[in-house]
Amino acid sequence: MIFPIVYNSVIIILRTCFTTIALSYLPVWLTLDYLSDLMYTIDMIITVHTGYLDQGIMIRDVNQLKKHYLHSKRFLRDVASLLPTDLLYFVFGIQTPMVRINRLLRIPRLNEALDRMETRTSYPNTFRISKLMIYIFVLIHWNACLYFALSSYIGFGSDRWVYPNTTNPEFASMRRQYFYCFWFSAQIFTTVGDNLLPEREEEFLFMIADLLIAVLVFASIVGNVGNVITSLRDRDNVFFPNHELVKAYLRSHHISKELRQRIDNWYQHLYINKKIMRENEILQQLPVHLRTEIAVSVHLPTLSKVTIFQSCEKSLLEELVLKLNPQVFSPGEYVCRKGDVGHEMYIIKEGKLAVVADDGVTEFAVLSEGNFFGEISILNIKGNKSGNRRTANIRSIGYADLFSLSKEDLTDVLSEFPAAKCHLEEKGRQILVKMGMLEESGDGVEVEVENVEIKIQRLEKNLEILQTKLARLMMELESSNRKMQARVVQLEWEVAALGTKVDSFTSHRRLLHFS
């Protein structure tokens, strides 16, 4: 519907005011007129068969759709926009296309289309600016047409303000007429340049109206551009950490210049490569199932590359995906050191890491995108000689984007998937056997004791929660009992009072009877 509505909005006023243009291309205009009418009619047919939401439920029944559309104000507006006002050509002549002005009643349909496009585009701010410029263009176009019509009414060339005399060959062509009027109108609305001083009352009124509209246009431009800039700044604040606050903190605490330079380089890396560090905050407003689907589509392929998670059930991986935390390491920064206790595993999303010796210079291997390490440290496997400690020094070569998965998160997820827990532990044992880091004869008493202590702590925590709930229920029961007793006492008083009234009424009737 964008084409026919924009066509009517621009061409109807153009043909009305510039009669030379209207008559010179009359067959073209008539063809486009009735083509747009045909599109209006098709739009009504499509609208009858378009579903609508009723209390969140999509209505698709044809009978309900017809009833909903035929009893709406939109149907009346659509019918009015297709009334055969072209028959007035026989009264006013073919050179008066203003008889089709009712076609502009479909403009709300254009606004609906633009709003839906804005919600679907990946660049909403650019779209808003473009839409504003189109509106301003149409406004200047209408004003240019009205200026030419007013000049024709006053008389071409009668003074300096109106359009020059069309008998002059320089101003006689249709192209010059339109471009001159458009330039004149744009000059007024943009308040750029010196406007010609009007001389007649009609000219003064036209200029006053134009200047008032120009104020609104200027305010709209400034307001919309300001909103776009604000939204861009808000977007950056949501996507990236606030660099200015960190700078102020570093200055106030007199941090060394070298460390400040490293921090500045880290921020620069985030901005240049459009790294997002606050995914959880950005997606926080979405429902849980939508957040899960987004996380699965973004991170599941990466998680599936980890050896111990391969062939695991999809529901387990979906739970683990929500636990992944993105991290960025700077050049030369150690991800882990040999002998450290491992509390998380890492998956390389982007960048390169080096496995280095204790001197920090000798490189044994280079890990790149898709590699992972530390997966054994987050599994409590009996007989692990390393005791869940890191067995190598791993340092970032450049900027590296990693995903980390903590031992606590994995333990919480595996508590709901006991079969997967056994499967992962078995895979971990196989890896340790290949590395020669598994004690086959070991009892793993310490690990077992640790597991028992964890279970006892969990049971104690659950018991405390149950005790709190029981105390709350007892208090609610006692409160309800007191309210019930008070209600019973009140009812007894009301019954006693009612019995007294009945006795007095009976005595009164007896006295009347004896009387």
Coordinates of N, CA and C in Angstrom, one line a residue, residues 286-296 322:
L286 N 13.0 -10.4 28.3 CA 12.4 -11.5 27.6 C 11.9 -12.6 28.4
P287 N 10.9 -13.3 28.0 CA 10.5 -14.5 28.8 C 11.6 -15.6 28.8
V288 N 11.5 -16.5 29.8 CA 12.6 -17.4 30.0 C 12.8 -18.3 28.8
H289 N 11.6 -18.8 28.2 CA 11.8 -19.7 27.1 C 12.4 -19.0 25.9
L290 N 12.1 -17.7 25.7 CA 12.7 -17.0 24.6 C 14.2 -16.8 24.8
R291 N 14.6 -16.5 26.1 CA 16.0 -16.3 26.4 C 16.7 -17.7 26.2
T292 N 16.1 -18.7 26.6 CA 16.7 -20.1 26.4 C 16.9 -20.3 24.9
E293 N 15.9 -20.0 24.1 CA 16.1 -20.3 22.6 C 17.2 -19.4 22.0
I294 N 17.3 -18.1 22.5 CA 18.4 -17.3 22.0 C 19.7 -17.8 22.4
A295 N 19.8 -18.2 23.6 CA 21.1 -18.7 24.1 C 21.5 -20.0 23.4
V296 N 20.5 -20.9 23.1 CA 20.8 -22.1 22.5 C 21.3 -21.8 21.0
L322 N 22.6 -21.7 29.4 CA 22.2 -20.5 30.2 C 23.2 -20.1 31.2

